[in-house]
XYZ file of C-alpha atoms in Angstrom:
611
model
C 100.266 105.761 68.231
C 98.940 106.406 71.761
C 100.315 104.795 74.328
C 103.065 101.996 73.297
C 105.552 103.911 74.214
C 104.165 106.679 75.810
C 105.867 109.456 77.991
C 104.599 109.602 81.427
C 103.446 112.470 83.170
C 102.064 114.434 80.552
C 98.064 115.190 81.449
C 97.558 116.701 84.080
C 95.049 116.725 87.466
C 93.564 119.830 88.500
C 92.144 119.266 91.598
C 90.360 122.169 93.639
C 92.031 121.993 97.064
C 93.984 124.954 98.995
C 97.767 124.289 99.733
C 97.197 124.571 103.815
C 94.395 121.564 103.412
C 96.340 119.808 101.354
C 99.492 119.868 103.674
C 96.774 118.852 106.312
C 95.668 115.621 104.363
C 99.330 115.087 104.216
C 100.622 115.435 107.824
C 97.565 112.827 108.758
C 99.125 110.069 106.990
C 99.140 107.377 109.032
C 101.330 104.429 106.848
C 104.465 104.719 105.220
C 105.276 103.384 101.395
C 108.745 100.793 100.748
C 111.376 101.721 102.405
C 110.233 104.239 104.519
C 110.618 105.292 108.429
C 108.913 106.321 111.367
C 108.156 109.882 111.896
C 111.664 110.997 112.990
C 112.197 112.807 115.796
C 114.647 115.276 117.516
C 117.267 117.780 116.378
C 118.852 117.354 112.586
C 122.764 116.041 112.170
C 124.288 118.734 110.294
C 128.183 118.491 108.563
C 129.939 120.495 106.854
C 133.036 120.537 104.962
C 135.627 122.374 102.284
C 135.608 121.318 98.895
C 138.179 122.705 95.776
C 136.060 123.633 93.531
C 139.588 124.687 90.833
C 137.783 127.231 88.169
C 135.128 128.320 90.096
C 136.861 129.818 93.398
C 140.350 130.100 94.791
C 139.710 128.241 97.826
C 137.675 125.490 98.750
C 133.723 126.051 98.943
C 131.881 125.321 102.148
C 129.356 123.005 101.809
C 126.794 121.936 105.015
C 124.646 118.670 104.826
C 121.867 118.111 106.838
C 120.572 114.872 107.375
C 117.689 113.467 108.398
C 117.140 112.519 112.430
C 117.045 108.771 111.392
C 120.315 109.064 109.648
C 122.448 107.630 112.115
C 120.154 104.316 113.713
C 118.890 103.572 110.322
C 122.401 102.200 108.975
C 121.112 100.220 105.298
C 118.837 103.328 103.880
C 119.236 105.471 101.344
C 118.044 109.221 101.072
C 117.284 111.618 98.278
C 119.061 114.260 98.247
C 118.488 118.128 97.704
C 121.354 120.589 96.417
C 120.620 124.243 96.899
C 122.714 127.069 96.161
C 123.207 130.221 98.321
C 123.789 127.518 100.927
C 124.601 131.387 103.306
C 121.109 131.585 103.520
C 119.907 128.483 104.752
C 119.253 130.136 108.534
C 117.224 133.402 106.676
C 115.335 130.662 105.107
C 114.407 128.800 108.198
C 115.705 125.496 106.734
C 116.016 123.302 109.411
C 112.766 124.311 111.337
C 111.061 123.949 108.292
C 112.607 120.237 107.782
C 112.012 119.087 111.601
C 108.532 120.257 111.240
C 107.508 118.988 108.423
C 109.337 115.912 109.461
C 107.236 115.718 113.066
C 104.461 116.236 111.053
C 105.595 113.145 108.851
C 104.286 115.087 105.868
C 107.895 114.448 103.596
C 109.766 111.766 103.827
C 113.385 112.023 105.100
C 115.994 113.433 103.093
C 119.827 114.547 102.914
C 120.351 118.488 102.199
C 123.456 119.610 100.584
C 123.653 123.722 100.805
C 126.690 125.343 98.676
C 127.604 128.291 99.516
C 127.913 131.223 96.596
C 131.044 131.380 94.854
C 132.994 134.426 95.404
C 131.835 135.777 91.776
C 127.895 135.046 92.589
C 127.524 136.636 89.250
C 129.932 134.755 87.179
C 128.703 131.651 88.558
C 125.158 131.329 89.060
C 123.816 131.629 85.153
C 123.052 129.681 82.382
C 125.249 127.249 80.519
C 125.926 125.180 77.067
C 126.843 121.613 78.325
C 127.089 120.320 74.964
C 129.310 123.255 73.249
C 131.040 123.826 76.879
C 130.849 127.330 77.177
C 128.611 129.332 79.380
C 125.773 131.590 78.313
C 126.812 135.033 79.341
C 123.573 137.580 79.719
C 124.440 141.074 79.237
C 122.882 143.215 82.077
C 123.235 147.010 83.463
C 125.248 145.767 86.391
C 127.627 143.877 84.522
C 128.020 140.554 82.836
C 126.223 137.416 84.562
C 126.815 133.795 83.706
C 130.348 134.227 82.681
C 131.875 131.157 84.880
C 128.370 128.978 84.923
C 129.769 126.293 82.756
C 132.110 125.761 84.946
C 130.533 125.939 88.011
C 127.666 123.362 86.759
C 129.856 121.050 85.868
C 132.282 121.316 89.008
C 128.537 120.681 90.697
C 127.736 118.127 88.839
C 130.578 116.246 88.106
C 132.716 116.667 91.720
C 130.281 117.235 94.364
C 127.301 114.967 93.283
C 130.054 111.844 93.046
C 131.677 113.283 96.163
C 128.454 113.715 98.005
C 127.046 109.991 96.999
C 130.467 108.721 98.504
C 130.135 110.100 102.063
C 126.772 109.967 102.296
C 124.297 107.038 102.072
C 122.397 108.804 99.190
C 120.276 107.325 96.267
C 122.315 107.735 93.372
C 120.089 108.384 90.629
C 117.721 111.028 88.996
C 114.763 109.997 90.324
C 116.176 111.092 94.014
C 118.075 114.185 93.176
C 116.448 117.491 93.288
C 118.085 120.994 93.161
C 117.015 124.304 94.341
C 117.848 128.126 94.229
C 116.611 131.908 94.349
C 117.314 134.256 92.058
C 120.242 133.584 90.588
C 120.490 131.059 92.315
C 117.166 130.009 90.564
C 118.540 130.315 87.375
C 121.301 128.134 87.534
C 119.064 125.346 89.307
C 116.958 125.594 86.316
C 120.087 125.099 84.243
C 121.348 122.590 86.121
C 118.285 120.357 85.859
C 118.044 121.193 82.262
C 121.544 120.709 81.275
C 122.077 117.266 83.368
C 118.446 115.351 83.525
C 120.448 112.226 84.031
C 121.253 113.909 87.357
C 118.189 116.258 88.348
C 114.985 114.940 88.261
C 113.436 117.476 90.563
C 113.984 121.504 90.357
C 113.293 124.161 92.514
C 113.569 127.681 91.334
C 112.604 130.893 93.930
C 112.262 134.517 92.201
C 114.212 132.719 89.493
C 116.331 135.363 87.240
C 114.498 134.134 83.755
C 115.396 138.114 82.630
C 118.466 137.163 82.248
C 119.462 137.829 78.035
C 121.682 137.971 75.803
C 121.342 141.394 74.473
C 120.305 143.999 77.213
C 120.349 146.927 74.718
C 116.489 147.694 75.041
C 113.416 145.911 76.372
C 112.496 144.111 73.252
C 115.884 142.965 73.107
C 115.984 141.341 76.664
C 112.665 139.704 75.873
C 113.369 138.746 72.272
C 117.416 136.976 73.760
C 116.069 135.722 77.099
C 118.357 132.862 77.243
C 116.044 130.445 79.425
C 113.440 130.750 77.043
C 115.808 130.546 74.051
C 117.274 127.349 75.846
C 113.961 125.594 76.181
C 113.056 126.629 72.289
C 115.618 125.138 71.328
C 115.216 121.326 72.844
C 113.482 118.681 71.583
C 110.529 117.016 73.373
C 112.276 114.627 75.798
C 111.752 113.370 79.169
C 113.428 115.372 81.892
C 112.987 116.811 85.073
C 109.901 118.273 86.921
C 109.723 121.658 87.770
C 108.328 124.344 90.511
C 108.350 127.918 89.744
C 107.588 130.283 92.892
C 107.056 133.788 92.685
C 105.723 137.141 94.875
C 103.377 139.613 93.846
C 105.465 142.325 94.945
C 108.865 141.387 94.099
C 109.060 144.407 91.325
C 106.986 146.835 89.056
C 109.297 146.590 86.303
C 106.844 145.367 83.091
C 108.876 145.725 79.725
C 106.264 144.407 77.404
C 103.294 146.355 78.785
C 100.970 143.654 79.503
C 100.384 144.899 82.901
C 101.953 141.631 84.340
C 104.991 142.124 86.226
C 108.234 141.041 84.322
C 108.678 137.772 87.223
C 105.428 136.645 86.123
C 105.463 137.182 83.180
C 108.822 135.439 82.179
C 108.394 132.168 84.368
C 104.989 131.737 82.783
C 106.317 132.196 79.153
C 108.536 129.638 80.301
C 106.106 127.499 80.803
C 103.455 128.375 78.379
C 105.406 129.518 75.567
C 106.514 133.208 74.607
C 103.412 134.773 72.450
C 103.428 138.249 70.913
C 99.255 138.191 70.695
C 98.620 134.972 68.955
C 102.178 134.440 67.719
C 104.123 131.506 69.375
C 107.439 133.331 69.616
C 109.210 130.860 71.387
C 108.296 127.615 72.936
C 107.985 126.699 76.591
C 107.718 123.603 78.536
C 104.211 122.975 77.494
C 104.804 122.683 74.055
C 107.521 120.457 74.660
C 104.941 117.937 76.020
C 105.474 118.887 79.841
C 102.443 119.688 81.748
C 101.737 122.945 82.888
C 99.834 123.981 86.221
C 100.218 128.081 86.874
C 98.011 127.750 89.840
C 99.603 125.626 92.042
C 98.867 127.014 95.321
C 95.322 126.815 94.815
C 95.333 123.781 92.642
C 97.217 121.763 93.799
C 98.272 118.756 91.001
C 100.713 116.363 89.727
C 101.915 118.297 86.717
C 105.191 118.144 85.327
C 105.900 121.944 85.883
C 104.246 124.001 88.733
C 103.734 127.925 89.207
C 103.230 129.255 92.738
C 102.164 132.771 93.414
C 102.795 133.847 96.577
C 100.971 137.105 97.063
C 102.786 139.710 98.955
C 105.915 137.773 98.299
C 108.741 139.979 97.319
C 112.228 139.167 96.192
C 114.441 138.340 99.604
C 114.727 135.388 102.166
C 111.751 135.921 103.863
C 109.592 134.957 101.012
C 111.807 132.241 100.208
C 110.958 131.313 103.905
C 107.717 130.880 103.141
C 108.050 129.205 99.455
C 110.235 126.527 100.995
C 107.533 124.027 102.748
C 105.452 124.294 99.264
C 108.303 123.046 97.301
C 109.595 120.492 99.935
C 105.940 119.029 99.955
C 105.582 119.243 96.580
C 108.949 117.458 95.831
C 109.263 114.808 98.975
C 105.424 114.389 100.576
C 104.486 111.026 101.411
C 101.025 111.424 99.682
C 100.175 112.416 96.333
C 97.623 115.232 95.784
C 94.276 113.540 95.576
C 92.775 112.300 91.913
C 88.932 112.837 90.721
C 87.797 109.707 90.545
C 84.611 107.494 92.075
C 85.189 106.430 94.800
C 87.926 106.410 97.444
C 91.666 106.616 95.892
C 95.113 107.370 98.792
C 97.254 108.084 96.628
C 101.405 107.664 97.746
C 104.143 109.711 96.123
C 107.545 108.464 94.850
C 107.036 105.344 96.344
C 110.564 104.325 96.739
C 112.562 100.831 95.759
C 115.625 99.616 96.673
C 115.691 98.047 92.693
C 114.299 100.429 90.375
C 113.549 104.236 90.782
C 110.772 106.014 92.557
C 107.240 106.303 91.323
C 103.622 107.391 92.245
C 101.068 104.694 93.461
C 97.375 105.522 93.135
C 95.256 102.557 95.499
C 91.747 102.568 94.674
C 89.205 100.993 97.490
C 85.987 98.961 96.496
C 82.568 101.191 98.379
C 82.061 98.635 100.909
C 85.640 98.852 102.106
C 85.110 101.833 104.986
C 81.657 99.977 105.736
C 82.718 96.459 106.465
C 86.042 96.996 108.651
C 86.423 93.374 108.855
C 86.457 92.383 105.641
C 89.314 91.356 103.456
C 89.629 92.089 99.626
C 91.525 90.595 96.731
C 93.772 93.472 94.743
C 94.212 93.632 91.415
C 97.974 95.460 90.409
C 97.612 97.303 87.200
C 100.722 98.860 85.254
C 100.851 102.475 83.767
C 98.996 103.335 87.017
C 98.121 107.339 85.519
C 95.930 106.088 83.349
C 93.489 104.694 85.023
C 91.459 106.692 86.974
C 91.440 110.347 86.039
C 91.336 111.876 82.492
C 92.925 114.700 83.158
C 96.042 112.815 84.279
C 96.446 110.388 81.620
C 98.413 110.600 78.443
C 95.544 110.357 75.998
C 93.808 112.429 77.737
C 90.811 109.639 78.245
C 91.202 107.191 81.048
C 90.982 103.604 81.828
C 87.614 104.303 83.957
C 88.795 101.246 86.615
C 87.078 103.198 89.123
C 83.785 103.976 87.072
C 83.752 100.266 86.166
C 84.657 98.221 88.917
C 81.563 100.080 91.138
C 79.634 99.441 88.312
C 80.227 95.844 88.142
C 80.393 95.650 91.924
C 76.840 97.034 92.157
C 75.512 94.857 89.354
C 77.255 92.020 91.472
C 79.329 90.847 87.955
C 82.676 90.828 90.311
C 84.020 90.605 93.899
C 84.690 93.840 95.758
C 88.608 94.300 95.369
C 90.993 96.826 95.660
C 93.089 98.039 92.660
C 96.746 98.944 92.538
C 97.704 101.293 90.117
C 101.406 101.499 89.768
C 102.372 104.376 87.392
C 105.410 103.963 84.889
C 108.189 106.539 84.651
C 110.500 106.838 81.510
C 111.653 103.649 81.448
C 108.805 101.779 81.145
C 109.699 99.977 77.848
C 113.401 98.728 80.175
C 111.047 97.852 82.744
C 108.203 96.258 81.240
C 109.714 94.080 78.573
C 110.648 90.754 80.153
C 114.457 90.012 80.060
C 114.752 86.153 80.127
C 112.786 86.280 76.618
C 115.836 88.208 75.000
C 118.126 85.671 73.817
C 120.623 88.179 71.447
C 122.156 91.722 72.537
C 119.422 93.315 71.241
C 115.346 92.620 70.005
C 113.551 95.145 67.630
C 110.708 96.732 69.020
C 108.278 96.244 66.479
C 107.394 99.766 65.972
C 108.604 101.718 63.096
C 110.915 104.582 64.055
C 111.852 103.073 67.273
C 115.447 101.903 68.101
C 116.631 98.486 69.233
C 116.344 97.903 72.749
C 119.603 96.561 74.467
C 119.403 93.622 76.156
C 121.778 95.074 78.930
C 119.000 97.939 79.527
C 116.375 96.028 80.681
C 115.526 95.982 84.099
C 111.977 93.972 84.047
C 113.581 91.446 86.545
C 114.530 94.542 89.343
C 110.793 96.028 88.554
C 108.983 92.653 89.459
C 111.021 92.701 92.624
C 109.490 95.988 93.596
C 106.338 94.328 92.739
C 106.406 91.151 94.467
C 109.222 92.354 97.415
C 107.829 96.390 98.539
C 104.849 97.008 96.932
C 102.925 94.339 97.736
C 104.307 93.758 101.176
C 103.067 97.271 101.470
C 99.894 96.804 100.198
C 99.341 93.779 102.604
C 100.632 96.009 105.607
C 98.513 98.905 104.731
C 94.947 97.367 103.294
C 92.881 94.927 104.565
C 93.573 92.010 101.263
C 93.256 88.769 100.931
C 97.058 87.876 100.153
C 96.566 84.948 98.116
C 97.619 83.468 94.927
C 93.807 83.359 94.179
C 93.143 86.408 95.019
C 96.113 88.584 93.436
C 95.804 89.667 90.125
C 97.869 91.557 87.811
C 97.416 93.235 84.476
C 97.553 95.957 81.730
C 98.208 96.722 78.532
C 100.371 96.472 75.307
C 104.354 96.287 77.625
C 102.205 96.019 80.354
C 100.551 92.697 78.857
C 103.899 91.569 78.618
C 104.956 92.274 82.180
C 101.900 91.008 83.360
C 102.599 87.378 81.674
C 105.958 87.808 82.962
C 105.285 88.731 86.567
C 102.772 85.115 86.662
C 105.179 82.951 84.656
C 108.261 84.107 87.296
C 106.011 84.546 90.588
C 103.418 81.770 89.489
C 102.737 81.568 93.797
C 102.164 84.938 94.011
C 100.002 85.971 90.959
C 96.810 83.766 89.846
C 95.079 86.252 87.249
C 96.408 88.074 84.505
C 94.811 90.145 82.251
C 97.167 90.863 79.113
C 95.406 93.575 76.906
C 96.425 94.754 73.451
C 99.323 92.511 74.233
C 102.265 93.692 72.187
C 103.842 90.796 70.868
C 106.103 92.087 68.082
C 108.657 93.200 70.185
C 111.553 90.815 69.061
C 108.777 89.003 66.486
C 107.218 87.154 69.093
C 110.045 86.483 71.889
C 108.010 86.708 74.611
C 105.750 84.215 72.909
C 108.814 81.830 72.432
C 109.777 82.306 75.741
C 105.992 81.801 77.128
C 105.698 78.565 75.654
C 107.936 76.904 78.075
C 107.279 78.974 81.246
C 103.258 79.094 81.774
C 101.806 78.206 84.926
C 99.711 75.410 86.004
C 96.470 75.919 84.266
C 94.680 74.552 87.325
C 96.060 76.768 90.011
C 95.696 80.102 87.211
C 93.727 82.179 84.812
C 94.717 84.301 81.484
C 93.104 86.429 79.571
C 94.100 87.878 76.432
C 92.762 90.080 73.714
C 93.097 92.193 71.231
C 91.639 94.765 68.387
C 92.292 95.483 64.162
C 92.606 98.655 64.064
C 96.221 100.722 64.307
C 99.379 98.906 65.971
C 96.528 96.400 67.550
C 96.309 95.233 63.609
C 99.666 93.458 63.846
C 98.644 91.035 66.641
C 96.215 88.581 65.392
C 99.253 86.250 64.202
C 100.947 86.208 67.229
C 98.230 86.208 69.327
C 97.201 82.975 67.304
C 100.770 81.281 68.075
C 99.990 82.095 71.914
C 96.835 80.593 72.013
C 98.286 77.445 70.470
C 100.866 77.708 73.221
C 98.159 78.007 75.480
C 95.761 74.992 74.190
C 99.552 72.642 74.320
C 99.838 73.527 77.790
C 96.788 72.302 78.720
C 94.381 75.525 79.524
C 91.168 75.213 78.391
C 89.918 78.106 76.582
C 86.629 79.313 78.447
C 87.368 78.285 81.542
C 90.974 79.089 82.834
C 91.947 80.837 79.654
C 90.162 83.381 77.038
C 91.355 85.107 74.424
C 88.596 87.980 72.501
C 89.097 89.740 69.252
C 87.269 93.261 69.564
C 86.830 94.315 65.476
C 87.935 97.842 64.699
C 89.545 98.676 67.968
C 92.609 100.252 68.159
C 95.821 100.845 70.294
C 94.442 103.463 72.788
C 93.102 104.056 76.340
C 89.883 104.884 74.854
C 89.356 101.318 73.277
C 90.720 99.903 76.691
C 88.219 101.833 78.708
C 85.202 100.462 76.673
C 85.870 96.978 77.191
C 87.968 96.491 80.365
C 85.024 94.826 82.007
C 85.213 92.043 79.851
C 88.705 91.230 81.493
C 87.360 92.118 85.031
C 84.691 90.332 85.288
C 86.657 87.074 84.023
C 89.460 87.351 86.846
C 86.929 88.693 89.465
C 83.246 87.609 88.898
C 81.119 85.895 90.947
């Protein structure tokens, strides 16, 4: 199975492009995504306040928040937010110059800070913790025990000052917009807080993090065998959590217990992200082999990976370095632009593109060659869903690409289709909430049609908020940014297997908004057919809108040529003609997969945009 159910995020880019340009490319931006501000201006608000944290210390921790200029005149948004521990050393770090320049520079967008400041016990607290046994993970070390009291001080983070924090502030409450940073040991309980509590963290920072930290400090080959990071991410499942930047300095020690001749910072954050191997042994898994991807050249490469390294050379372990780690990882977690794809073509690319219904998420905007050349003319825009796979292998989940960019120049130079621009929205990991269409669930729950897979709960779908993104930001956005031709004839919308679904959706609920839709490996068993049921009765005027459908026999594509059948019928009852507003192909021996997509998307394009 390749991409039914797919998790996102899990090829990567690498794009050869130095950090400085790229903050450059960034800083020149000159339109802002949904939901986003002006460049703001002028000094930062900063408050601060006591909070009992019972457990952790014997009086109340000070907190400071900073918030963004805007804060105050801009009274219905909503800000990410960024916890970061050691919140003492926020003026050694230079955070607030660092925020109002990068903010002048309208490089990130605007967001709410929340520093802590350490704990008494630094030691006890900041560590690594069991959420699910409720104990902490105590490392044994030569100046003492560390980690003893990080249970408790995670969860008094987590479950007291995140609530407390989303009910003073005007905050976005959910994963997607909460990030959390640290340094050194500091690091390592930001790590474990975005590990222990992904339904809270979905962005961590970690400075000189403390990955030495083990259970058994005996020897060497002890600390390396117990490290309890490493031993924490062996342990775990693939899932979907957060996303993670590593920093570190060249000359933050000499210390080099296995005798690689890699220092032991290195070396531990990149077994934590490659895996631990004794020569060709996999000793313990990292995040790579848990399906995240992996980019330990960040600062030259500059990518949308799952997990980032940045070397910082000459950085060594205290604030100043930190300084000058901390607009890296506040460009890399809140920039306005995405780093640039490999692709043909011209492709701006917009990071976390924010929604007031449904969380944040890259958009990728491909432009058609004569679009610099004729500054007058207008374009239609196709929107396609699971954006990363369109235009660069290296990003998507297969591994092989759509090729949208490869084929609509093609077709544009073999004049086959109109110029147009093309939307790709990517899908985060919710996309089988999002994408299936809610009005076609009639009980509390629908099988999904593939074996292994769960029941999906009606009450979990969220198809109805995504299309408002759709229809309500993104393509107001789209219109505001791009010159397009905002039509119902020229808007088009499509992709594949969910996304066929949502694509039939978004035209039978927005029929004025969308009038092409190309549904693709269409997945039709969810629910035996629902969406077919549903369809029957909700399909647009055949005169005002075109479909096309198709379909291969190979893999999960062989269960479709029943259902697909009972559509067309649908279709043919409703009055489309087949052949002229309506089509539906039958590709023999292709299966579910990008790389079947790629080989025949013209056939769809050409359809909803030729000449």
């Amino acid at each position: 199975m390749t991409s039914f159910l797919h998790r996102p995020f899990r090829r990567a880019l690498f794009r050869a492009a130095q950090l400085l340009v790229l903050a450059a490319l960034l800083s020149a931006c000159a339109h802002h995504a949904p939901g986003a501000v002006a460049p703001a201006h002028g000094p930062l608000v900063v408050d601060s306040f006591g909070i009992a944290a019972p457990g952790v210390a014997p009086a109340p921790l000070h907190v400071r928040v900073w918030l963004p200029p805007a804060y105050g005149a801009a009274a219905a948004r909503r800000y990410p937010v960024l916890y970061v521990n050691d919140g003492q050393d926020m003026e050694a770090v230079g955070l607030q110059a660092t925020l109002e320049r990068l903010y002048a520079e309208d490089t990130i967008r605007p967001l709410i800070v929340v520093a802590i400041d350490m704990p008494p016990d630094r030691m006890a607290a900041y560590g690594f913790s069991d959420r699910v046994a409720g104990r902490s993970l105590v490392a044994a070390t030569r100046y003492g025990p560390v980690g003893a009291n990080a249970h408790a001080y995670s969860q008094w983070l987590a479950q007291t000052l995140v609530p407390e924090i989303d009910r003073r502030y005007r905050t976005r409450p959910s994963a997607d917009a909460r990030a959390v940073l640290g340094w050194s040991l500091g690091a390592a309980n930001a790590f474990n807080l975005g590990w222990q509590y992904p339904e809270l963290f979905g962005r961590v920072g970690a400075f000189s993090p403390s990955l030495w930290l083990a259970a058994d400090g005996s020897d060497a080959r002890a600390v390396q065998r117990t490290r309890l990071a490493q031993r924490m991410v062996d342990a775990t499942s693939p899932r979907n959590g957060a996303r993670y930047f590593f920093a570190v300095g060249t000359a933050e020690e000499k210390d080099d217990r296995d005798g690689d001749g890699i220092v032991d910072v290195l070396d531990d954050t990149r077994d934590l992200l490659l895996g631990w191997k004794d020569g060709d042994e996999l000793r313990a898994k990292g995040l790579q082999q848990l399906g995240y991807s992996v980019n330990t050249d960040y600062g030259a490469h500059p990518d949308r990976c799952d997990s980032v390294l940045l070397t910082l050379d000459g950085g060594a372990h205290n604030q100043a370095s930190w300084a000058r780690m901390l607009p890296a990882f506040l460009t890399w977690a809140y920039a306005r632009r995405a780093p640039a794809l490999e692709a043909t073509g011209r492709v701006d690319s917009w990071q976390d593109v924010e929604s007031a219904y449904v969380p944040a998420r890259n958009v990728d905007v491909w432009l058609p060659p004569g679009y610099a050349e004729h500054p007058h003319r207008r374009y239609p825009v196709v929107y396609m869903h699971d954006g990363q796979n369109l235009f660069d292998p290296r990003l998507s989940y297969t591994g092989v690409d759509w090729g949208i960019d490869e084929t609509m120049t093609r077709l544009i130079a073999e004049h086959r289709v109109r110029e147009a621009i093309v939307v790709g929205i990517w899908n985060t990991p919710r996309r089988l909430q999002e994408y299936m269409p809610r009005k076609a669930v009639k009980g509390e729950s629908l099988a999904v049609g593939v074996e292994g897979f769960p029941p999906l709960a009606r009450t979990d779908i969220t198809s109805d908020d995504y299309l408002r993104f759709l229809v309500e930001e993104l393509k107001p956005f789209i219109d505001a940014t791009y010159r397009t031709r905002r039509g119902r004839s020229d808007t088009v919308v499509m992709g594949s297997s969910m996304g066929g679904l949502i694509s039939l959706y978004a035209v039978a609920e927005y029929p004025d908004v969308f009038g092409g839709v190309g549904a693709i490996s269409t997945h039709w068993p969810i629910g035996d057919g629902a969406m077919i049921d549903w369809l029957s009765t909700h399909l647009p005027d055949p005169r005002r809108h075109r479909i096309y459908y198709d379909f291969g026999t190979a893999t999960l594509d062989a269960q479709y040529a029943p259902y697909q059948q009972r559509m067309d019928a649908a279709m043919r009852a409703n009055g489309h003609v087949e052949g002229r507003d309506w089509i539906t192909r039958r590709f023999e021996g292709a299966e579910h997969s990008e790389r079947a997509w790629r080989e025949r998307v013209d056939v769809p394009l050409v359809f909803l945009l030729g000449k």
